[in-house]
Amino acid sequence: MGNVNRKASKSEMAHVRRVIKEAYPDYEPVFGGHGAYGGHRAPRDHTISFRLRDQMGQFHSNVVWLIPDVLSSLTIEDIRATVSRSNGNL
């Protein structure tokens, strides 16, 4: 199946949660996946997505899509750049 990524491991998800929290300490990442935002908008199955939400429940980012193959190597700078791009800031 050409449109399916492998699933992310628990350690990869723990790493990306930690990096996002360090990059944006005032926000909580809200994770979704294929079809989590009202339809099948993910480019591939098993794609990880997140948005940043504050304590009041307001979102502060657009949907950010990640593939499992890059999760373990993401840095704070990578997350900040990816969120910035998703929000239209090039």
PDB file of C-alpha atoms in Angstrom:
ATOM      1  CA  MET A   1       0.000   0.000   0.000  1.00  0.00           C
ATOM      2  CA  GLY A   2       1.765   3.111  -1.235  1.00  0.00           C
ATOM      3  CA  ASN A   3      -0.171   5.594   0.864  1.00  0.00           C
ATOM      4  CA  VAL A   4       0.491   4.197   4.340  1.00  0.00           C
ATOM      5  CA  ASN A   5       3.288   5.267   6.695  1.00  0.00           C
ATOM      6  CA  ARG A   6       4.466   3.078   9.547  1.00  0.00           C
ATOM      7  CA  LYS A   7       2.978   3.804  12.950  1.00  0.00           C
ATOM      8  CA  ALA A   8       4.901   5.993  15.399  1.00  0.00           C
ATOM      9  CA  SER A   9       6.380   4.243  18.431  1.00  0.00           C
ATOM     10  CA  LYS A  10       5.660   5.280  22.013  1.00  0.00           C
ATOM     11  CA  SER A  11       9.222   6.565  22.417  1.00  0.00           C
ATOM     12  CA  GLU A  12       8.947   8.662  19.238  1.00  0.00           C
ATOM     13  CA  MET A  13       5.685  10.188  20.445  1.00  0.00           C
ATOM     14  CA  ALA A  14       7.219  10.898  23.870  1.00  0.00           C
ATOM     15  CA  HIS A  15      10.168  12.610  22.184  1.00  0.00           C
ATOM     16  CA  VAL A  16       8.006  14.822  19.956  1.00  0.00           C
ATOM     17  CA  ARG A  17       5.742  15.771  22.904  1.00  0.00           C
ATOM     18  CA  ARG A  18       8.808  16.795  24.925  1.00  0.00           C
ATOM     19  CA  VAL A  19      10.298  18.829  22.059  1.00  0.00           C
ATOM     20  CA  ILE A  20       7.001  20.626  21.358  1.00  0.00           C
ATOM     21  CA  LYS A  21       6.586  21.438  25.052  1.00  0.00           C
ATOM     22  CA  GLU A  22      10.128  22.857  25.164  1.00  0.00           C
ATOM     23  CA  ALA A  23       9.549  24.892  21.990  1.00  0.00           C
ATOM     24  CA  TYR A  24       6.172  26.234  23.184  1.00  0.00           C
ATOM     25  CA  PRO A  25       6.020  26.002  26.996  1.00  0.00           C
ATOM     26  CA  ASP A  26       2.794  28.064  27.216  1.00  0.00           C
ATOM     27  CA  TYR A  27       0.850  25.710  24.941  1.00  0.00           C
ATOM     28  CA  GLU A  28      -0.212  22.098  25.032  1.00  0.00           C
ATOM     29  CA  PRO A  29       0.051  20.011  21.870  1.00  0.00           C
ATOM     30  CA  VAL A  30      -3.219  18.404  20.806  1.00  0.00           C
ATOM     31  CA  PHE A  31      -2.473  15.406  18.608  1.00  0.00           C
ATOM     32  CA  GLY A  32      -4.657  14.038  15.856  1.00  0.00           C
ATOM     33  CA  GLY A  33      -4.111  11.861  12.874  1.00  0.00           C
ATOM     34  CA  HIS A  34      -5.595  10.746   9.617  1.00  0.00           C
ATOM     35  CA  GLY A  35      -9.151  12.078   9.534  1.00  0.00           C
ATOM     36  CA  ALA A  36      -8.964  13.841  12.920  1.00  0.00           C
ATOM     37  CA  TYR A  37      -9.935  17.264  11.555  1.00  0.00           C
ATOM     38  CA  GLY A  38     -13.187  16.581   9.747  1.00  0.00           C
ATOM     39  CA  GLY A  39     -12.343  14.291   6.888  1.00  0.00           C
ATOM     40  CA  HIS A  40      -9.406  12.492   5.393  1.00  0.00           C
ATOM     41  CA  ARG A  41      -7.078  15.435   4.923  1.00  0.00           C
ATOM     42  CA  ALA A  42      -3.845  13.735   5.864  1.00  0.00           C
ATOM     43  CA  PRO A  43      -1.548  13.169   2.917  1.00  0.00           C
ATOM     44  CA  ARG A  44      -0.971   9.553   4.017  1.00  0.00           C
ATOM     45  CA  ASP A  45      -2.413   7.137   6.545  1.00  0.00           C
ATOM     46  CA  HIS A  46      -0.580   7.020   9.919  1.00  0.00           C
ATOM     47  CA  THR A  47       0.426  10.655   9.544  1.00  0.00           C
ATOM     48  CA  ILE A  48       0.734  12.461  12.897  1.00  0.00           C
ATOM     49  CA  SER A  49      -0.725  15.928  13.296  1.00  0.00           C
ATOM     50  CA  PHE A  50      -0.927  18.435  16.116  1.00  0.00           C
ATOM     51  CA  ARG A  51      -2.129  21.906  17.005  1.00  0.00           C
ATOM     52  CA  LEU A  52      -1.043  24.156  19.869  1.00  0.00           C
ATOM     53  CA  ARG A  53      -3.724  25.016  22.448  1.00  0.00           C
ATOM     54  CA  ASP A  54      -3.557  27.332  25.442  1.00  0.00           C
ATOM     55  CA  GLN A  55      -5.106  26.727  28.877  1.00  0.00           C
ATOM     56  CA  MET A  56      -8.306  28.501  27.808  1.00  0.00           C
ATOM     57  CA  GLY A  57      -8.806  26.056  24.934  1.00  0.00           C
ATOM     58  CA  GLN A  58      -7.874  28.495  22.159  1.00  0.00           C
ATOM     59  CA  PHE A  59      -5.744  27.165  19.332  1.00  0.00           C
ATOM     60  CA  HIS A  60      -2.577  29.064  18.408  1.00  0.00           C
ATOM     61  CA  SER A  61      -1.489  27.147  15.334  1.00  0.00           C
ATOM     62  CA  ASN A  62      -2.851  25.603  12.213  1.00  0.00           C
ATOM     63  CA  VAL A  63      -2.616  21.848  11.805  1.00  0.00           C
ATOM     64  CA  VAL A  64       1.003  20.672  11.615  1.00  0.00           C
ATOM     65  CA  TRP A  65       1.572  17.346   9.813  1.00  0.00           C
ATOM     66  CA  LEU A  66       4.506  15.066  10.639  1.00  0.00           C
ATOM     67  CA  ILE A  67       5.518  11.669   9.318  1.00  0.00           C
ATOM     68  CA  PRO A  68       6.671   9.019  11.796  1.00  0.00           C
ATOM     69  CA  ASP A  69      10.081   8.661  10.124  1.00  0.00           C
ATOM     70  CA  VAL A  70      11.180  12.128  11.318  1.00  0.00           C
ATOM     71  CA  LEU A  71       9.728  12.181  14.848  1.00  0.00           C
ATOM     72  CA  SER A  72      12.799  10.908  16.687  1.00  0.00           C
ATOM     73  CA  SER A  73      15.107  13.460  15.057  1.00  0.00           C
ATOM     74  CA  LEU A  74      12.997  16.605  15.517  1.00  0.00           C
ATOM     75  CA  THR A  75      14.567  19.516  17.391  1.00  0.00           C
ATOM     76  CA  ILE A  76      13.091  22.614  19.006  1.00  0.00           C
ATOM     77  CA  GLU A  77      14.152  24.654  15.964  1.00  0.00           C
ATOM     78  CA  ASP A  78      12.484  22.142  13.623  1.00  0.00           C
ATOM     79  CA  ILE A  79       9.200  22.385  15.531  1.00  0.00           C
ATOM     80  CA  ARG A  80       9.269  26.198  15.613  1.00  0.00           C
ATOM     81  CA  ALA A  81       9.990  26.345  11.870  1.00  0.00           C
ATOM     82  CA  THR A  82       7.284  23.801  11.054  1.00  0.00           C
ATOM     83  CA  VAL A  83       4.654  25.611  13.151  1.00  0.00           C
ATOM     84  CA  SER A  84       5.674  28.935  11.613  1.00  0.00           C
ATOM     85  CA  ARG A  85       5.311  27.500   8.091  1.00  0.00           C
ATOM     86  CA  SER A  86       1.919  25.989   8.901  1.00  0.00           C
ATOM     87  CA  ASN A  87       0.756  29.414  10.098  1.00  0.00           C
ATOM     88  CA  GLY A  88       1.809  30.999   6.800  1.00  0.00           C
ATOM     89  CA  ASN A  89       5.027  32.610   8.028  1.00  0.00           C
ATOM     90  CA  LEU A  90       7.779  31.709   5.595  1.00  0.00           C
TER      91      LEU A  90
END
